[in-house]
PDB file of C-alpha atoms in Angstrom:
ATOM      1  CA  MET G   1     -16.253 -29.377  34.229  1.00  0.00           C
ATOM      2  CA  ARG G   2     -12.843 -31.075  33.983  1.00  0.00           C
ATOM      3  CA  ASN G   3     -12.120 -33.082  30.802  1.00  0.00           C
ATOM      4  CA  ALA G   4     -10.906 -36.665  30.664  1.00  0.00           C
ATOM      5  CA  TRP G   5      -7.335 -35.721  30.439  1.00  0.00           C
ATOM      6  CA  THR G   6      -7.250 -33.369  33.596  1.00  0.00           C
ATOM      7  CA  SER G   7      -9.390 -35.958  35.435  1.00  0.00           C
ATOM      8  CA  GLY G   8      -7.019 -38.772  34.695  1.00  0.00           C
ATOM      9  CA  VAL G   9      -9.608 -40.801  32.969  1.00  0.00           C
ATOM     10  CA  ASP G  10      -8.208 -42.903  30.188  1.00  0.00           C
ATOM     11  CA  THR G  11     -11.071 -42.657  27.633  1.00  0.00           C
ATOM     12  CA  ILE G  12      -9.298 -44.592  24.859  1.00  0.00           C
ATOM     13  CA  SER G  13      -8.503 -47.683  27.006  1.00  0.00           C
ATOM     14  CA  ASN G  14     -12.133 -47.832  27.960  1.00  0.00           C
ATOM     15  CA  LEU G  15     -13.452 -47.966  24.476  1.00  0.00           C
ATOM     16  CA  PRO G  16     -15.150 -51.315  23.255  1.00  0.00           C
ATOM     17  CA  CYS G  17     -12.905 -53.873  22.198  1.00  0.00           C
ATOM     18  CA  ASN G  18     -14.145 -53.825  18.464  1.00  0.00           C
ATOM     19  CA  VAL G  19     -13.402 -50.077  18.403  1.00  0.00           C
ATOM     20  CA  LEU G  20      -9.933 -50.725  19.706  1.00  0.00           C
ATOM     21  CA  ASP G  21      -9.316 -53.421  17.180  1.00  0.00           C
ATOM     22  CA  ALA G  22     -10.282 -50.947  14.416  1.00  0.00           C
ATOM     23  CA  VAL G  23      -7.890 -48.315  15.704  1.00  0.00           C
ATOM     24  CA  LEU G  24      -5.030 -50.844  15.925  1.00  0.00           C
ATOM     25  CA  GLY G  25      -6.009 -52.184  12.541  1.00  0.00           C
ATOM     26  CA  CYS G  26      -5.354 -48.773  11.047  1.00  0.00           C
ATOM     27  CA  LEU G  27      -1.651 -48.535  12.320  1.00  0.00           C
ATOM     28  CA  ARG G  28       1.248 -49.972  10.831  1.00  0.00           C
ATOM     29  CA  TRP G  29       2.688 -53.073  12.448  1.00  0.00           C
ATOM     30  CA  LYS G  30       5.596 -51.373  14.107  1.00  0.00           C
ATOM     31  CA  ASP G  31       3.342 -48.772  15.455  1.00  0.00           C
ATOM     32  CA  ALA G  32       0.795 -51.182  16.696  1.00  0.00           C
ATOM     33  CA  VAL G  33       3.336 -53.225  18.676  1.00  0.00           C
ATOM     34  CA  LYS G  34       4.682 -49.938  20.213  1.00  0.00           C
ATOM     35  CA  THR G  35       1.370 -49.429  21.819  1.00  0.00           C
ATOM     36  CA  SER G  36       2.367 -52.049  24.329  1.00  0.00           C
ATOM     37  CA  ILE G  37       4.614 -49.521  26.111  1.00  0.00           C
ATOM     38  CA  LEU G  38       1.728 -47.007  26.696  1.00  0.00           C
ATOM     39  CA  SER G  39       0.667 -48.813  29.864  1.00  0.00           C
ATOM     40  CA  LYS G  40       0.052 -52.169  31.615  1.00  0.00           C
ATOM     41  CA  ASP G  41      -3.443 -52.386  30.104  1.00  0.00           C
ATOM     42  CA  TRP G  42      -2.066 -51.845  26.564  1.00  0.00           C
ATOM     43  CA  ARG G  43       0.813 -54.267  26.662  1.00  0.00           C
ATOM     44  CA  TYR G  44      -1.149 -57.011  24.999  1.00  0.00           C
ATOM     45  CA  LYS G  45      -3.995 -55.257  23.347  1.00  0.00           C
ATOM     46  CA  TRP G  46      -2.161 -55.653  19.856  1.00  0.00           C
ATOM     47  CA  VAL G  47      -2.075 -59.418  20.061  1.00  0.00           C
ATOM     48  CA  THR G  48      -5.859 -59.633  19.531  1.00  0.00           C
ATOM     49  CA  ARG G  49      -5.747 -57.590  16.298  1.00  0.00           C
ATOM     50  CA  GLN G  50      -8.054 -59.474  13.838  1.00  0.00           C
ATOM     51  CA  GLU G  51      -6.541 -58.273  10.673  1.00  0.00           C
ATOM     52  CA  LEU G  52      -2.900 -59.321  10.017  1.00  0.00           C
ATOM     53  CA  ASP G  53      -1.668 -57.769   6.607  1.00  0.00           C
ATOM     54  CA  PHE G  54       1.941 -58.680   5.795  1.00  0.00           C
ATOM     55  CA  ASN G  55       2.105 -56.796   2.621  1.00  0.00           C
ATOM     56  CA  ASP G  56       4.747 -55.144   0.503  1.00  0.00           C
ATOM     57  CA  GLU G  57       5.057 -52.118   2.756  1.00  0.00           C
ATOM     58  CA  PHE G  58       5.622 -54.473   5.892  1.00  0.00           C
ATOM     59  CA  PHE G  59       8.406 -56.214   4.096  1.00  0.00           C
ATOM     60  CA  LYS G  60      10.031 -53.034   2.825  1.00  0.00           C
ATOM     61  CA  SER G  61      10.123 -51.793   6.453  1.00  0.00           C
ATOM     62  CA  PHE G  62      12.889 -54.314   7.146  1.00  0.00           C
ATOM     63  CA  LYS G  63      16.439 -54.439   5.648  1.00  0.00           C
ATOM     64  CA  GLN G  64      16.254 -58.274   5.148  1.00  0.00           C
ATOM     65  CA  ASP G  65      13.340 -60.560   4.495  1.00  0.00           C
ATOM     66  CA  GLU G  66      14.650 -62.938   7.262  1.00  0.00           C
ATOM     67  CA  GLU G  67      14.065 -60.124   9.885  1.00  0.00           C
ATOM     68  CA  ALA G  68      10.476 -59.674   8.519  1.00  0.00           C
ATOM     69  CA  LYS G  69       9.774 -63.447   8.756  1.00  0.00           C
ATOM     70  CA  ARG G  70      11.024 -63.595  12.195  1.00  0.00           C
ATOM     71  CA  ILE G  71       8.609 -60.925  13.211  1.00  0.00           C
ATOM     72  CA  ILE G  72       5.723 -62.892  11.580  1.00  0.00           C
ATOM     73  CA  TYR G  73       6.607 -65.981  13.652  1.00  0.00           C
ATOM     74  CA  GLN G  74       6.531 -63.851  16.769  1.00  0.00           C
ATOM     75  CA  VAL G  75       3.316 -62.260  15.958  1.00  0.00           C
ATOM     76  CA  LEU G  76       1.650 -65.623  15.460  1.00  0.00           C
ATOM     77  CA  LEU G  77       3.080 -67.316  18.392  1.00  0.00           C
ATOM     78  CA  VAL G  78       1.582 -64.651  20.773  1.00  0.00           C
ATOM     79  CA  HIS G  79      -1.512 -63.834  19.006  1.00  0.00           C
ATOM     80  CA  LYS G  80      -4.686 -64.422  20.796  1.00  0.00           C
ATOM     81  CA  GLY G  81      -8.325 -64.732  19.258  1.00  0.00           C
ATOM     82  CA  PRO G  82      -9.686 -65.111  15.807  1.00  0.00           C
ATOM     83  CA  ILE G  83      -7.969 -63.770  12.589  1.00  0.00           C
ATOM     84  CA  LEU G  84     -10.553 -62.580  10.348  1.00  0.00           C
ATOM     85  CA  LYS G  85      -8.379 -61.313   7.530  1.00  0.00           C
ATOM     86  CA  PHE G  86      -4.891 -62.490   6.813  1.00  0.00           C
ATOM     87  CA  ARG G  87      -2.662 -61.579   3.948  1.00  0.00           C
ATOM     88  CA  PHE G  88       0.998 -62.604   2.876  1.00  0.00           C
ATOM     89  CA  CYS G  89       3.064 -61.003   0.176  1.00  0.00           C
ATOM     90  CA  ARG G  90       6.407 -61.485  -1.242  1.00  0.00           C
ATOM     91  CA  ILE G  91       6.824 -64.873   0.395  1.00  0.00           C
ATOM     92  CA  THR G  92       9.881 -66.889  -0.873  1.00  0.00           C
ATOM     93  CA  SER G  93       9.905 -70.095   1.363  1.00  0.00           C
ATOM     94  CA  TYR G  94       8.002 -73.036   1.119  1.00  0.00           C
ATOM     95  CA  PRO G  95       8.620 -74.218   4.952  1.00  0.00           C
ATOM     96  CA  ASP G  96       7.640 -70.679   6.345  1.00  0.00           C
ATOM     97  CA  ILE G  97       4.273 -70.739   4.543  1.00  0.00           C
ATOM     98  CA  ASP G  98       3.378 -74.224   5.678  1.00  0.00           C
ATOM     99  CA  HIS G  99       4.243 -73.300   9.217  1.00  0.00           C
ATOM    100  CA  TRP G 100       2.311 -70.165   9.239  1.00  0.00           C
ATOM    101  CA  MET G 101      -0.664 -71.961   7.723  1.00  0.00           C
ATOM    102  CA  HIS G 102      -0.671 -74.313  10.579  1.00  0.00           C
ATOM    103  CA  PHE G 103      -1.023 -71.446  12.947  1.00  0.00           C
ATOM    104  CA  LEU G 104      -4.202 -70.347  11.204  1.00  0.00           C
ATOM    105  CA  LEU G 105      -6.049 -73.509  11.496  1.00  0.00           C
ATOM    106  CA  LYS G 106      -8.062 -72.660  14.448  1.00  0.00           C
ATOM    107  CA  LYS G 107      -8.253 -68.828  13.797  1.00  0.00           C
ATOM    108  CA  ASN G 108     -11.620 -68.925  11.833  1.00  0.00           C
ATOM    109  CA  VAL G 109      -9.965 -67.035   8.910  1.00  0.00           C
ATOM    110  CA  GLN G 110     -12.546 -65.367   6.587  1.00  0.00           C
ATOM    111  CA  GLU G 111     -10.460 -63.601   4.037  1.00  0.00           C
ATOM    112  CA  PHE G 112      -7.014 -65.054   2.916  1.00  0.00           C
ATOM    113  CA  THR G 113      -4.558 -63.616   0.478  1.00  0.00           C
ATOM    114  CA  LEU G 114      -1.196 -65.162  -0.601  1.00  0.00           C
ATOM    115  CA  HIS G 115       1.210 -63.889  -3.047  1.00  0.00           C
ATOM    116  CA  VAL G 116       4.070 -65.999  -3.509  1.00  0.00           C
ATOM    117  CA  SER G 117       7.487 -64.988  -5.188  1.00  0.00           C
ATOM    118  CA  LEU G 118       8.561 -68.638  -6.119  1.00  0.00           C
ATOM    119  CA  GLY G 119       8.138 -68.531  -9.885  1.00  0.00           C
ATOM    120  CA  ASN G 120       4.905 -70.371  -9.911  1.00  0.00           C
ATOM    121  CA  GLU G 121       6.313 -73.544  -8.225  1.00  0.00           C
ATOM    122  CA  TYR G 122       4.558 -73.647  -4.882  1.00  0.00           C
ATOM    123  CA  HIS G 123       1.576 -75.793  -4.270  1.00  0.00           C
ATOM    124  CA  SER G 124      -1.252 -74.165  -2.420  1.00  0.00           C
ATOM    125  CA  PRO G 125      -0.928 -75.372   1.108  1.00  0.00           C
ATOM    126  CA  HIS G 126      -3.403 -78.165   2.056  1.00  0.00           C
ATOM    127  CA  HIS G 127      -4.394 -76.474   5.325  1.00  0.00           C
ATOM    128  CA  LEU G 128      -5.866 -73.781   3.306  1.00  0.00           C
ATOM    129  CA  PHE G 129      -8.776 -76.238   2.114  1.00  0.00           C
ATOM    130  CA  THR G 130      -9.707 -76.786   5.681  1.00  0.00           C
ATOM    131  CA  PHE G 131     -10.733 -73.184   6.350  1.00  0.00           C
ATOM    132  CA  GLN G 132     -14.504 -73.554   6.788  1.00  0.00           C
ATOM    133  CA  GLN G 133     -15.234 -69.808   7.377  1.00  0.00           C
ATOM    134  CA  LEU G 134     -13.475 -68.569   4.400  1.00  0.00           C
ATOM    135  CA  ARG G 135     -15.424 -65.956   2.464  1.00  0.00           C
ATOM    136  CA  PHE G 136     -12.716 -64.347   0.280  1.00  0.00           C
ATOM    137  CA  LEU G 137      -9.687 -66.217  -1.284  1.00  0.00           C
ATOM    138  CA  GLU G 138      -6.913 -64.588  -3.340  1.00  0.00           C
ATOM    139  CA  LEU G 139      -3.876 -66.713  -4.575  1.00  0.00           C
ATOM    140  CA  GLN G 140      -1.049 -65.443  -6.757  1.00  0.00           C
ATOM    141  CA  ASP G 141       1.964 -67.209  -8.519  1.00  0.00           C
ATOM    142  CA  CYS G 142       1.439 -70.826  -7.157  1.00  0.00           C
ATOM    143  CA  LEU G 143      -0.039 -74.297  -8.016  1.00  0.00           C
ATOM    144  CA  PHE G 144      -3.647 -74.678  -7.063  1.00  0.00           C
ATOM    145  CA  HIS G 145      -4.541 -78.345  -6.347  1.00  0.00           C
ATOM    146  CA  PRO G 146      -6.981 -79.314  -3.713  1.00  0.00           C
ATOM    147  CA  PRO G 147      -6.290 -82.504  -1.789  1.00  0.00           C
ATOM    148  CA  LEU G 148      -8.262 -85.641  -2.032  1.00  0.00           C
ATOM    149  CA  SER G 149      -9.731 -84.814   1.439  1.00  0.00           C
ATOM    150  CA  PHE G 150     -11.184 -81.621   0.247  1.00  0.00           C
ATOM    151  CA  LYS G 151     -14.939 -81.263   0.943  1.00  0.00           C
ATOM    152  CA  GLU G 152     -16.049 -77.741   0.112  1.00  0.00           C
ATOM    153  CA  PHE G 153     -15.706 -74.026   0.639  1.00  0.00           C
ATOM    154  CA  GLU G 154     -19.242 -73.750   1.778  1.00  0.00           C
ATOM    155  CA  LYS G 155     -19.167 -70.019   2.665  1.00  0.00           C
ATOM    156  CA  LEU G 156     -16.705 -68.829  -0.031  1.00  0.00           C
ATOM    157  CA  ILE G 157     -18.149 -65.790  -2.006  1.00  0.00           C
ATOM    158  CA  ASN G 158     -15.201 -64.459  -3.794  1.00  0.00           C
ATOM    159  CA  LEU G 159     -12.408 -66.319  -5.528  1.00  0.00           C
ATOM    160  CA  ASP G 160      -9.519 -64.278  -7.210  1.00  0.00           C
ATOM    161  CA  LEU G 161      -6.516 -66.378  -8.856  1.00  0.00           C
ATOM    162  CA  VAL G 162      -3.577 -64.483 -10.526  1.00  0.00           C
ATOM    163  CA  ARG G 163      -0.960 -66.473 -12.564  1.00  0.00           C
ATOM    164  CA  VAL G 164      -2.061 -69.741 -10.898  1.00  0.00           C
ATOM    165  CA  THR G 165      -1.786 -73.164 -12.477  1.00  0.00           C
ATOM    166  CA  PHE G 166      -4.511 -75.689 -12.115  1.00  0.00           C
ATOM    167  CA  ASP G 167      -6.097 -78.616 -13.674  1.00  0.00           C
ATOM    168  CA  PRO G 168      -9.392 -77.364 -15.360  1.00  0.00           C
ATOM    169  CA  SER G 169     -11.355 -80.592 -14.440  1.00  0.00           C
ATOM    170  CA  ILE G 170     -10.258 -80.370 -10.948  1.00  0.00           C
ATOM    171  CA  PHE G 171     -11.051 -76.634 -10.854  1.00  0.00           C
ATOM    172  CA  THR G 172     -14.489 -77.383 -12.293  1.00  0.00           C
ATOM    173  CA  TYR G 173     -15.113 -79.743  -9.362  1.00  0.00           C
ATOM    174  CA  LEU G 174     -13.639 -77.136  -6.962  1.00  0.00           C
ATOM    175  CA  ILE G 175     -16.210 -74.390  -8.217  1.00  0.00           C
ATOM    176  CA  PHE G 176     -18.947 -76.792  -7.895  1.00  0.00           C
ATOM    177  CA  LYS G 177     -18.162 -77.260  -4.268  1.00  0.00           C
ATOM    178  CA  CYS G 178     -18.497 -73.401  -3.620  1.00  0.00           C
ATOM    179  CA  PRO G 179     -22.112 -73.174  -3.545  1.00  0.00           C
ATOM    180  CA  LEU G 180     -22.297 -69.521  -2.547  1.00  0.00           C
ATOM    181  CA  LEU G 181     -19.747 -68.286  -4.980  1.00  0.00           C
ATOM    182  CA  GLU G 182     -20.743 -64.884  -6.509  1.00  0.00           C
ATOM    183  CA  GLN G 183     -17.420 -63.325  -7.844  1.00  0.00           C
ATOM    184  CA  LEU G 184     -14.726 -65.317  -9.855  1.00  0.00           C
ATOM    185  CA  ARG G 185     -11.546 -63.835 -11.344  1.00  0.00           C
ATOM    186  CA  LEU G 186      -9.086 -65.701 -13.331  1.00  0.00           C
ATOM    187  CA  ARG G 187      -6.057 -63.694 -14.501  1.00  0.00           C
ATOM    188  CA  CYS G 188      -3.217 -64.999 -16.515  1.00  0.00           C
ATOM    189  CA  CYS G 189      -3.837 -68.605 -15.289  1.00  0.00           C
ATOM    190  CA  THR G 190      -3.549 -71.919 -16.746  1.00  0.00           C
ATOM    191  CA  ASN G 191      -3.836 -72.434 -20.541  1.00  0.00           C
ATOM    192  CA  PHE G 192      -6.918 -74.412 -21.346  1.00  0.00           C
ATOM    193  CA  ASP G 193      -9.278 -75.189 -24.277  1.00  0.00           C
ATOM    194  CA  ILE G 194     -12.544 -75.510 -22.245  1.00  0.00           C
ATOM    195  CA  LEU G 195     -13.344 -74.555 -18.625  1.00  0.00           C
ATOM    196  CA  GLU G 196     -16.700 -75.515 -17.395  1.00  0.00           C
ATOM    197  CA  ILE G 197     -18.107 -73.515 -14.567  1.00  0.00           C
ATOM    198  CA  ASP G 198     -21.296 -74.585 -12.711  1.00  0.00           C
ATOM    199  CA  ALA G 199     -21.921 -71.684 -10.135  1.00  0.00           C
ATOM    200  CA  ALA G 200     -25.619 -70.975  -9.579  1.00  0.00           C
ATOM    201  CA  ASN G 201     -24.899 -67.895  -7.513  1.00  0.00           C
ATOM    202  CA  LEU G 202     -22.147 -66.421  -9.816  1.00  0.00           C
ATOM    203  CA  LYS G 203     -22.785 -62.651 -10.369  1.00  0.00           C
ATOM    204  CA  PHE G 204     -19.387 -61.458 -11.682  1.00  0.00           C
ATOM    205  CA  TYR G 205     -16.912 -63.409 -13.802  1.00  0.00           C
ATOM    206  CA  GLU G 206     -13.690 -61.855 -15.027  1.00  0.00           C
ATOM    207  CA  PHE G 207     -11.283 -63.687 -17.319  1.00  0.00           C
ATOM    208  CA  ILE G 208      -7.935 -62.148 -18.603  1.00  0.00           C
ATOM    209  CA  GLY G 209      -5.400 -64.274 -20.503  1.00  0.00           C
ATOM    210  CA  THR G 210      -2.039 -63.618 -21.942  1.00  0.00           C
ATOM    211  CA  SER G 211      -1.541 -67.069 -23.857  1.00  0.00           C
ATOM    212  CA  ARG G 212      -1.988 -67.256 -27.638  1.00  0.00           C
ATOM    213  CA  LEU G 213      -4.726 -69.675 -26.951  1.00  0.00           C
ATOM    214  CA  LEU G 214      -6.764 -66.666 -25.765  1.00  0.00           C
ATOM    215  CA  TYR G 215      -6.380 -64.693 -28.955  1.00  0.00           C
ATOM    216  CA  GLN G 216      -7.597 -65.307 -32.493  1.00  0.00           C
ATOM    217  CA  VAL G 217      -6.117 -67.287 -35.313  1.00  0.00           C
ATOM    218  CA  TRP G 218      -5.685 -65.093 -38.426  1.00  0.00           C
ATOM    219  CA  VAL G 219      -6.691 -67.060 -41.641  1.00  0.00           C
ATOM    220  CA  GLY G 220      -6.970 -64.756 -44.718  1.00  0.00           C
ATOM    221  CA  ASP G 221     -10.094 -62.676 -43.846  1.00  0.00           C
ATOM    222  CA  ILE G 222     -11.571 -65.059 -41.167  1.00  0.00           C
ATOM    223  CA  TYR G 223     -11.383 -64.982 -37.494  1.00  0.00           C
ATOM    224  CA  GLU G 224     -11.920 -68.201 -35.845  1.00  0.00           C
ATOM    225  CA  PRO G 225     -12.179 -68.714 -31.984  1.00  0.00           C
ATOM    226  CA  VAL G 226      -9.835 -71.240 -30.563  1.00  0.00           C
ATOM    227  CA  VAL G 227     -11.138 -71.030 -26.946  1.00  0.00           C
ATOM    228  CA  GLN G 228     -14.443 -72.037 -25.737  1.00  0.00           C
ATOM    229  CA  LEU G 229     -14.813 -70.415 -22.204  1.00  0.00           C
ATOM    230  CA  LEU G 230     -18.282 -71.730 -21.406  1.00  0.00           C
ATOM    231  CA  ARG G 231     -20.207 -74.902 -22.392  1.00  0.00           C
ATOM    232  CA  ALA G 232     -23.900 -75.373 -21.713  1.00  0.00           C
ATOM    233  CA  GLN G 233     -24.959 -78.504 -19.984  1.00  0.00           C
ATOM    234  CA  PRO G 234     -28.617 -79.571 -19.637  1.00  0.00           C
ATOM    235  CA  SER G 235     -28.204 -80.846 -16.016  1.00  0.00           C
ATOM    236  CA  SER G 236     -26.424 -77.595 -14.908  1.00  0.00           C
ATOM    237  CA  SER G 237     -27.995 -74.647 -13.082  1.00  0.00           C
ATOM    238  CA  GLY G 238     -25.871 -72.527 -15.319  1.00  0.00           C
ATOM    239  CA  VAL G 239     -25.341 -68.851 -14.798  1.00  0.00           C
ATOM    240  CA  VAL G 240     -28.857 -67.824 -13.747  1.00  0.00           C
ATOM    241  CA  LYS G 241     -27.832 -65.102 -11.571  1.00  0.00           C
ATOM    242  CA  LEU G 242     -25.158 -63.774 -13.700  1.00  0.00           C
ATOM    243  CA  GLN G 243     -25.418 -59.962 -13.982  1.00  0.00           C
ATOM    244  CA  ARG G 244     -22.370 -58.664 -15.598  1.00  0.00           C
ATOM    245  CA  VAL G 245     -19.856 -60.113 -17.967  1.00  0.00           C
ATOM    246  CA  GLN G 246     -16.428 -58.362 -19.018  1.00  0.00           C
ATOM    247  CA  VAL G 247     -14.529 -59.503 -21.970  1.00  0.00           C
ATOM    248  CA  ASN G 248     -11.026 -58.171 -22.310  1.00  0.00           C
ATOM    249  CA  MET G 249      -8.798 -58.163 -25.463  1.00  0.00           C
ATOM    250  CA  PHE G 250     -10.153 -60.899 -27.720  1.00  0.00           C
ATOM    251  CA  THR G 251     -13.038 -61.547 -30.151  1.00  0.00           C
ATOM    252  CA  GLY G 252     -14.875 -64.299 -31.737  1.00  0.00           C
ATOM    253  CA  LEU G 253     -17.044 -65.224 -28.784  1.00  0.00           C
ATOM    254  CA  GLU G 254     -20.360 -65.620 -30.555  1.00  0.00           C
ATOM    255  CA  MET G 255     -20.915 -69.199 -29.279  1.00  0.00           C
ATOM    256  CA  GLU G 256     -20.106 -68.249 -25.679  1.00  0.00           C
ATOM    257  CA  MET G 257     -22.309 -65.049 -25.754  1.00  0.00           C
ATOM    258  CA  GLU G 258     -25.215 -66.976 -27.308  1.00  0.00           C
ATOM    259  CA  PHE G 259     -25.019 -69.357 -24.230  1.00  0.00           C
ATOM    260  CA  ILE G 260     -24.856 -66.517 -21.822  1.00  0.00           C
ATOM    261  CA  LEU G 261     -27.618 -64.582 -23.317  1.00  0.00           C
ATOM    262  CA  ALA G 262     -29.976 -67.722 -23.381  1.00  0.00           C
ATOM    263  CA  SER G 263     -29.045 -68.924 -19.752  1.00  0.00           C
ATOM    264  CA  ALA G 264     -28.715 -65.574 -17.808  1.00  0.00           C
ATOM    265  CA  PRO G 265     -32.206 -64.297 -17.111  1.00  0.00           C
ATOM    266  CA  VAL G 266     -31.032 -61.224 -14.963  1.00  0.00           C
ATOM    267  CA  LEU G 267     -28.075 -60.300 -17.044  1.00  0.00           C
ATOM    268  CA  GLU G 268     -27.636 -56.566 -17.203  1.00  0.00           C
ATOM    269  CA  GLU G 269     -24.455 -55.694 -18.939  1.00  0.00           C
ATOM    270  CA  ILE G 270     -21.766 -57.266 -21.168  1.00  0.00           C
ATOM    271  CA  PHE G 271     -18.632 -54.960 -21.257  1.00  0.00           C
ATOM    272  CA  ILE G 272     -16.126 -55.547 -24.063  1.00  0.00           C
ATOM    273  CA  TRP G 273     -12.928 -53.725 -24.654  1.00  0.00           C
ATOM    274  CA  ASN G 274     -10.032 -54.010 -27.059  1.00  0.00           C
ATOM    275  CA  CYS G 275      -6.761 -52.382 -27.767  1.00  0.00           C
ATOM    276  CA  THR G 276      -6.987 -51.594 -31.478  1.00  0.00           C
ATOM    277  CA  ARG G 277      -9.418 -49.946 -33.796  1.00  0.00           C
ATOM    278  CA  PHE G 278      -9.403 -52.911 -36.223  1.00  0.00           C
ATOM    279  CA  LEU G 279     -10.588 -55.040 -33.331  1.00  0.00           C
ATOM    280  CA  PHE G 280     -13.128 -52.476 -32.215  1.00  0.00           C
ATOM    281  CA  ARG G 281     -14.792 -52.764 -35.810  1.00  0.00           C
ATOM    282  CA  SER G 282     -15.103 -56.465 -35.319  1.00  0.00           C
ATOM    283  CA  CYS G 283     -16.817 -56.064 -31.956  1.00  0.00           C
ATOM    284  CA  LYS G 284     -19.353 -53.903 -33.496  1.00  0.00           C
ATOM    285  CA  GLN G 285     -20.066 -56.590 -36.072  1.00  0.00           C
ATOM    286  CA  MET G 286     -20.302 -59.162 -33.550  1.00  0.00           C
ATOM    287  CA  ILE G 287     -22.817 -57.390 -31.446  1.00  0.00           C
ATOM    288  CA  ASP G 288     -24.945 -56.689 -34.541  1.00  0.00           C
ATOM    289  CA  GLU G 289     -25.000 -60.527 -35.032  1.00  0.00           C
ATOM    290  CA  MET G 290     -25.906 -60.973 -31.175  1.00  0.00           C
ATOM    291  CA  LYS G 291     -29.162 -59.132 -31.939  1.00  0.00           C
ATOM    292  CA  GLU G 292     -30.442 -62.257 -33.435  1.00  0.00           C
ATOM    293  CA  PHE G 293     -29.706 -64.443 -30.471  1.00  0.00           C
ATOM    294  CA  ARG G 294     -32.268 -65.390 -28.089  1.00  0.00           C
ATOM    295  CA  SER G 295     -32.032 -63.680 -24.666  1.00  0.00           C
ATOM    296  CA  ALA G 296     -33.293 -64.782 -21.312  1.00  0.00           C
ATOM    297  CA  SER G 297     -32.897 -61.308 -20.067  1.00  0.00           C
ATOM    298  CA  THR G 298     -35.400 -58.619 -21.063  1.00  0.00           C
ATOM    299  CA  ASN G 299     -32.862 -55.721 -21.363  1.00  0.00           C
ATOM    300  CA  VAL G 300     -29.108 -56.451 -21.810  1.00  0.00           C
ATOM    301  CA  GLU G 301     -26.925 -53.435 -22.289  1.00  0.00           C
ATOM    302  CA  PHE G 302     -23.677 -53.925 -24.285  1.00  0.00           C
ATOM    303  CA  THR G 303     -20.866 -51.570 -23.646  1.00  0.00           C
ATOM    304  CA  PHE G 304     -17.803 -51.730 -25.825  1.00  0.00           C
ATOM    305  CA  GLU G 305     -14.771 -49.552 -25.782  1.00  0.00           C
ATOM    306  CA  GLU G 306     -11.827 -48.893 -28.022  1.00  0.00           C
ATOM    307  CA  ILE G 307      -8.476 -48.224 -26.486  1.00  0.00           C
ATOM    308  CA  ASP G 308      -5.515 -47.329 -28.622  1.00  0.00           C
ATOM    309  CA  MET G 309      -2.481 -48.021 -26.324  1.00  0.00           C
ATOM    310  CA  GLU G 310      -0.101 -45.826 -28.353  1.00  0.00           C
ATOM    311  CA  GLY G 311      -2.202 -43.079 -29.543  1.00  0.00           C
ATOM    312  CA  GLY G 312      -4.303 -42.560 -26.493  1.00  0.00           C
ATOM    313  CA  TYR G 313      -7.412 -42.726 -28.521  1.00  0.00           C
ATOM    314  CA  GLU G 314     -10.389 -43.925 -26.593  1.00  0.00           C
ATOM    315  CA  HIS G 315     -14.027 -44.310 -27.629  1.00  0.00           C
ATOM    316  CA  GLU G 316     -17.045 -46.002 -25.845  1.00  0.00           C
ATOM    317  CA  GLU G 317     -20.440 -46.934 -27.207  1.00  0.00           C
ATOM    318  CA  VAL G 318     -23.478 -48.271 -25.566  1.00  0.00           C
ATOM    319  CA  MET G 319     -25.995 -50.600 -27.262  1.00  0.00           C
ATOM    320  CA  GLU G 320     -29.090 -52.311 -25.920  1.00  0.00           C
ATOM    321  CA  VAL G 321     -29.997 -55.712 -27.169  1.00  0.00           C
ATOM    322  CA  PRO G 322     -33.785 -56.355 -27.403  1.00  0.00           C
TER     323      PRO G 322
END
C-alpha cells in the first residue's frame, strides 16, 4: 500500500481546522508566516490563528522595536476570525496600544495580557472594558481606571494585576461587577489602607506588597498591623467559596484571619511564609491564637514556612485548626 507521501495526498492540509490552528499556534511567529509559501492552500492559513502572543521572545527576534510593531500592525490588518488569546509585552507607545485594542473589539477575546514599559503612566485602554467574552485578564505597569460606561465583566474568572495603580473604591466596584471571579492576584499594586472585596465565587486570593504600609510598625516589643486587607460587611456575601489563602512576608493579621475563618465555610488551607526566623516565631504564636477563633470550616490546615534568604535555611510546619 502506498503511503500518503508517495500517493501525493496532502495529509496535513486535510486536518481539521482546530488541529491546524493548534499546530500553527506551536510555531514562532516568523515560522507560522513562512507556512504561506508551502502551497496555495496554506497561503492564508496563518491569518486565522486564534492565539496571538507578542511576547518578549517575539520582540527580541527583531533588531528594533519599530520593526516588531510594524509586523503587529500587518498581522492585525489581515487577521480573520476570532482571537481567543492575545498578549502584548514590552509595549512603549500609547497610540500603538490604543490602535491595536481597536482591532480587537470584535474578535471575542477571552484571554488578554498587557505588559507596558512606560513607567506606570499608561491608562488601561477603554476598549478593554467592552470585551464581554473576557475570562482572563492580566495587566502590568499601568493605571487601571474603568470608564463611566463600564457595565461588567460578566465572564471574567481570573484577574492578575502587577504594579498597577488603581483607586481602591473604584476597584471594589469593579470586583463587584465580576460575578464569576474565582482568582484574584494583586502584586505590588496601589498603596491602600483598606480594600473591600465582595466576590462570592472567589477561590484564590494572592496579595504581595512592597510598600512600608504592608509591613509592621515596630514599637518596643509590640507589633501592630497597619493594613486591614478585608472588612466584613453584613450585607456582603463575603468569601463563602474561598478555599485557599496565601499570606506573604508580613504578620499581624489576626483581625483579617478571624474574619476569613468565620466567613469561609469551605476554607481548606492558609499558607503563610516569611523571610526571617524571628517572624517565623511570631507566625507560630499568631496561629496558636487563631485556634480560639470561631471557624466556619470544619477543617482548616495552616502551613507556614520559614525562609532565610541569606543562609538558605528553610523549614515548614503544618498545623490543623479545629
